[in-house]
Short mmCIF file of C-alpha atoms in Angstrom, two decimals:
data_model
loop_
_atom_site.label_atom_id
_atom_site.label_comp_id
_atom_site.label_asym_id
_atom_site.label_seq_id
_atom_site.Cartn_x
_atom_site.Cartn_y
_atom_site.Cartn_z
CA ASN M 1 0.00 0.00 0.00
CA ALA M 2 2.01 2.97 -1.31
CA GLY M 3 -0.60 5.63 -0.51
CA VAL M 4 -0.12 8.71 -2.67
CA THR M 5 2.91 8.87 -4.94
CA GLN M 6 4.17 11.67 -7.17
CA THR M 7 6.60 11.74 -10.06
CA PRO M 8 8.99 13.34 -10.64
CA LYS M 9 10.44 14.41 -7.29
CA PHE M 10 12.36 17.34 -8.76
CA ARG M 11 12.49 19.05 -12.11
CA VAL M 12 14.15 22.07 -13.68
CA LEU M 13 12.43 23.67 -16.65
CA LYS M 14 13.23 26.58 -18.89
CA THR M 15 10.61 29.24 -19.46
CA GLY M 16 8.17 28.09 -22.11
CA GLN M 17 8.78 24.37 -21.71
CA SER M 18 5.98 21.99 -20.87
CA MET M 19 5.75 19.11 -18.46
CA THR M 20 3.31 16.79 -16.73
CA LEU M 21 3.29 15.86 -13.07
CA LEU M 22 1.80 12.50 -12.21
CA CYS M 23 -0.06 11.67 -9.03
CA ALA M 24 -1.18 8.15 -8.23
CA GLN M 25 -3.14 6.77 -5.28
CA ASP M 26 -4.00 3.20 -4.36
CA MET M 27 -6.63 3.90 -1.72
CA ASN M 28 -9.62 3.99 -4.10
CA HIS M 29 -10.28 7.61 -3.20
CA GLU M 30 -12.80 9.56 -5.23
CA TYR M 31 -11.39 13.03 -4.52
CA MET M 32 -7.99 14.18 -5.70
CA TYR M 33 -6.35 17.59 -5.46
CA TRP M 34 -3.34 19.51 -6.69
CA TYR M 35 -1.87 22.22 -4.47
CA ARG M 36 1.11 24.48 -4.72
CA GLN M 37 3.06 25.46 -1.64
CA ASP M 38 4.88 28.76 -1.57
CA PRO M 39 6.65 30.47 1.36
CA GLY M 40 4.27 32.60 3.39
CA MET M 41 1.26 31.56 1.34
CA GLY M 42 0.52 28.12 2.64
CA LEU M 43 -1.20 25.64 0.36
CA ARG M 44 -3.27 26.91 -2.52
CA LEU M 45 -5.59 24.69 -4.50
CA ILE M 46 -4.88 24.57 -8.22
CA HIS M 47 -7.40 22.00 -9.52
CA TYR M 48 -9.36 19.16 -8.04
CA SER M 49 -11.40 16.15 -9.11
CA VAL M 50 -14.40 14.53 -7.47
CA GLY M 51 -14.23 11.37 -9.55
CA GLU M 52 -12.91 9.70 -12.67
CA GLY M 53 -13.44 11.86 -15.71
CA THR M 54 -14.21 15.03 -13.73
CA THR M 55 -12.03 18.03 -13.00
CA ALA M 56 -12.64 21.52 -11.71
CA LYS M 57 -10.72 24.72 -11.04
CA GLY M 58 -9.47 25.68 -7.65
CA GLU M 59 -8.07 28.92 -6.32
CA VAL M 60 -5.10 29.37 -8.69
CA PRO M 61 -5.79 27.42 -11.92
CA ASP M 62 -4.24 29.75 -14.50
CA GLY M 63 -1.38 28.21 -16.43
CA TYR M 64 -2.27 24.65 -15.43
CA ASN M 65 -4.41 21.89 -16.85
CA VAL M 66 -5.41 18.55 -15.36
CA SER M 67 -6.86 15.21 -16.36
CA ARG M 68 -8.36 12.28 -14.45
CA LEU M 69 -8.74 9.51 -17.01
CA LYS M 70 -8.34 6.79 -14.40
CA LYS M 71 -9.61 6.93 -10.84
CA GLN M 72 -6.19 6.31 -9.37
CA ASN M 73 -4.31 8.93 -11.41
CA PHE M 74 -4.47 12.70 -11.49
CA LEU M 75 -2.19 14.53 -13.91
CA LEU M 76 -1.14 18.17 -13.69
CA GLY M 77 0.15 19.81 -16.85
CA LEU M 78 2.08 22.99 -17.44
CA GLU M 79 1.79 23.91 -21.12
CA SER M 80 4.23 26.82 -21.09
CA ALA M 81 6.15 27.11 -17.84
CA ALA M 82 6.81 30.51 -16.28
CA PRO M 83 9.18 31.47 -13.43
CA SER M 84 6.10 32.26 -11.29
CA GLN M 85 5.32 28.55 -11.36
CA THR M 86 8.45 27.73 -9.41
CA SER M 87 7.01 26.01 -6.37
CA VAL M 88 6.52 22.76 -4.54
CA TYR M 89 3.51 20.85 -5.84
CA PHE M 90 1.56 18.48 -3.65
CA CYS M 91 -1.07 16.04 -4.67
CA ALA M 92 -3.65 14.82 -2.17
CA SER M 93 -6.58 12.46 -2.11
CA SER M 94 -9.53 11.72 0.16
CA TYR M 95 -12.63 9.53 0.34
CA THR M 96 -14.97 12.49 0.44
CA GLY M 97 -14.73 16.25 0.50
CA LYS M 98 -14.76 16.40 4.28
CA GLU M 99 -12.48 13.56 5.24
CA THR M 100 -8.77 13.50 5.95
CA GLN M 101 -6.58 14.29 2.98
CA TYR M 102 -3.59 12.08 2.25
CA PHE M 103 -0.67 13.84 0.66
CA GLY M 104 2.04 12.82 -1.72
CA PRO M 105 5.71 13.59 -1.09
CA GLY M 106 5.73 16.65 -3.33
CA THR M 107 7.43 17.72 -6.53
CA ARG M 108 9.91 20.58 -6.48
CA LEU M 109 9.75 22.53 -9.71
CA LEU M 110 12.21 25.23 -10.68
CA VAL M 111 11.46 27.30 -13.76
CA LEU M 112 14.39 29.34 -15.04
CA ALA L 1 -15.83 34.69 3.12
CA GLN L 2 -14.35 31.39 4.21
CA ARG L 3 -10.94 31.86 5.68
CA VAL L 4 -8.38 30.27 8.00
CA THR L 5 -5.98 32.52 9.85
CA GLN L 6 -2.79 31.45 11.53
CA PRO L 7 -1.39 34.69 12.89
CA GLU L 8 2.10 33.47 13.73
CA LYS L 9 4.53 32.61 10.95
CA LEU L 10 7.14 31.46 13.43
CA LEU L 11 6.87 30.32 17.00
CA SER L 12 9.97 29.53 19.02
CA VAL L 13 9.77 27.84 22.40
CA PHE L 14 12.20 26.06 24.67
CA LYS L 15 12.06 22.34 25.19
CA GLY L 16 9.66 21.51 27.98
CA ALA L 17 7.70 24.75 27.62
CA PRO L 18 4.00 24.78 26.71
CA VAL L 19 3.04 25.37 23.10
CA GLU L 20 -0.05 26.96 21.60
CA LEU L 21 -0.43 27.42 17.87
CA LYS L 22 -3.33 29.64 17.04
CA CYS L 23 -5.95 29.05 14.38
CA ASN L 24 -9.04 31.11 13.72
CA TYR L 25 -11.58 30.41 11.03
CA SER L 26 -14.37 32.22 9.28
CA TYR L 27 -17.27 30.04 8.16
CA SER L 28 -20.97 30.35 8.76
CA GLY L 29 -21.79 26.65 8.55
CA SER L 30 -20.72 23.64 10.58
CA PRO L 31 -16.96 23.29 10.09
CA GLU L 32 -14.69 20.29 9.95
CA LEU L 33 -11.29 21.36 11.26
CA PHE L 34 -7.94 19.68 10.96
CA TRP L 35 -4.33 20.18 11.95
CA TYR L 36 -1.71 18.89 9.53
CA VAL L 37 2.01 18.71 10.26
CA GLN L 38 4.90 18.80 7.85
CA TYR L 39 8.31 17.74 9.14
CA SER L 40 11.38 18.93 7.29
CA ARG L 41 11.30 17.86 3.63
CA GLN L 42 8.42 15.45 4.25
CA ARG L 43 4.84 15.29 3.10
CA LEU L 44 1.98 16.79 5.04
CA GLN L 45 0.26 14.37 7.33
CA LEU L 46 -2.77 14.60 9.52
CA LEU L 47 -2.03 15.41 13.14
CA LEU L 48 -5.58 15.54 14.41
CA ARG L 49 -9.14 16.51 13.50
CA HIS L 50 -11.71 18.00 15.80
CA ILE L 51 -14.37 15.32 15.52
CA SER L 52 -12.02 12.60 16.76
CA ARG L 53 -11.26 14.50 19.96
CA GLU L 54 -8.12 12.49 20.51
CA SER L 55 -4.61 13.44 21.53
CA ILE L 56 -1.82 12.72 19.06
CA LYS L 57 1.83 13.01 20.11
CA GLY L 58 0.63 14.93 23.14
CA PHE L 59 -1.17 17.57 21.06
CA THR L 60 -4.79 18.50 21.58
CA ALA L 61 -7.10 21.00 19.93
CA ASP L 62 -10.53 22.13 20.98
CA LEU L 63 -13.06 23.66 18.66
CA ASN L 64 -14.46 26.86 20.12
CA LYS L 65 -17.39 27.88 17.97
CA GLY L 66 -17.99 31.05 19.95
CA GLU L 67 -14.50 32.33 19.27
CA THR L 68 -14.25 30.48 15.93
CA SER L 69 -10.93 29.05 16.98
CA PHE L 70 -9.17 25.69 16.87
CA HIS L 71 -5.90 26.28 18.66
CA LEU L 72 -3.35 23.48 18.91
CA LYS L 73 -1.79 22.90 22.31
CA LYS L 74 0.85 20.78 23.92
CA PRO L 75 1.90 21.10 27.57
CA PHE L 76 5.57 20.21 27.12
CA ALA L 77 7.29 20.79 23.78
CA GLN L 78 9.86 18.32 22.47
CA GLU L 79 12.61 18.99 19.93
CA GLU L 80 11.00 16.51 17.54
CA ASP L 81 7.91 18.72 17.44
CA SER L 82 9.81 21.23 15.32
CA ALA L 83 7.87 21.36 12.07
CA MET L 84 5.44 23.36 9.98
CA TYR L 85 1.86 23.20 11.20
CA TYR L 86 -1.17 23.93 9.04
CA CYS L 87 -4.70 24.44 10.20
CA ALA L 88 -7.36 23.48 7.64
CA LEU L 89 -11.09 23.93 7.29
CA SER L 90 -13.39 21.69 5.31
CA THR L 91 -16.75 23.14 4.35
CA GLY L 92 -18.21 19.72 3.59
CA THR L 93 -18.14 19.74 -0.19
CA TYR L 94 -14.85 19.44 -2.04
CA LYS L 95 -13.19 22.41 -0.57
CA TYR L 96 -10.44 22.60 1.99
CA ILE L 97 -9.02 25.91 3.05
CA PHE L 98 -5.57 25.92 4.54
CA GLY L 99 -4.00 28.57 6.70
CA THR L 100 -0.61 29.96 5.80
CA GLY L 101 1.09 27.78 8.39
CA THR L 102 3.13 28.29 11.55
CA ARG L 103 6.69 27.11 11.81
CA LEU L 104 7.37 25.76 15.28
CA LYS L 105 10.94 25.69 16.48
CA VAL L 106 11.66 23.93 19.73
CA LEU L 107 14.97 25.06 21.17
CA ALA L 108 17.16 22.83 23.30
#
């Protein structure tokens, strides 16, 4: 039982490059979330999903896209990376929208 | 507006001293409140939630609806408690709102 996993752990991008972050969970959770963590700003919700095939915007969705083709996977895409997207990205999942969230280990992204 | 406020960015205490990390929330409905902890370079993990009313690692938190607070307390801080602590509010749908976090440093 791996819980929530994220790949990659660390990535450096140049401005304008694209990449996809993968989140996987083996707990059969319906809800999945992508957050970014920045100093002094806590966790901010980028996008979320309440089930396979569904996605919705969170607090800071601009510049990101997501997909949930399989229940266990939630992908976060950056089409054209910008230095403002330098951050630590956390994926989380939960059974419902009011239960405990389980977090992945995070992905550190540096955009030059 | 729904909001979680953690007024202290950094809290330093000496080992053995009492600790209180403050959390205030703004929400008109019935809240679900959580404390998450993040040790250095690790993932966030649940410390406790108000409905369970249990003590984890010596920490407790009581929901005070009158003061809209959910402060985290521990009577005697340990060095291993040094971490980042986040208070979070669930409004019962999809949405969690996290505070900006308080870094706790326990000094030897």
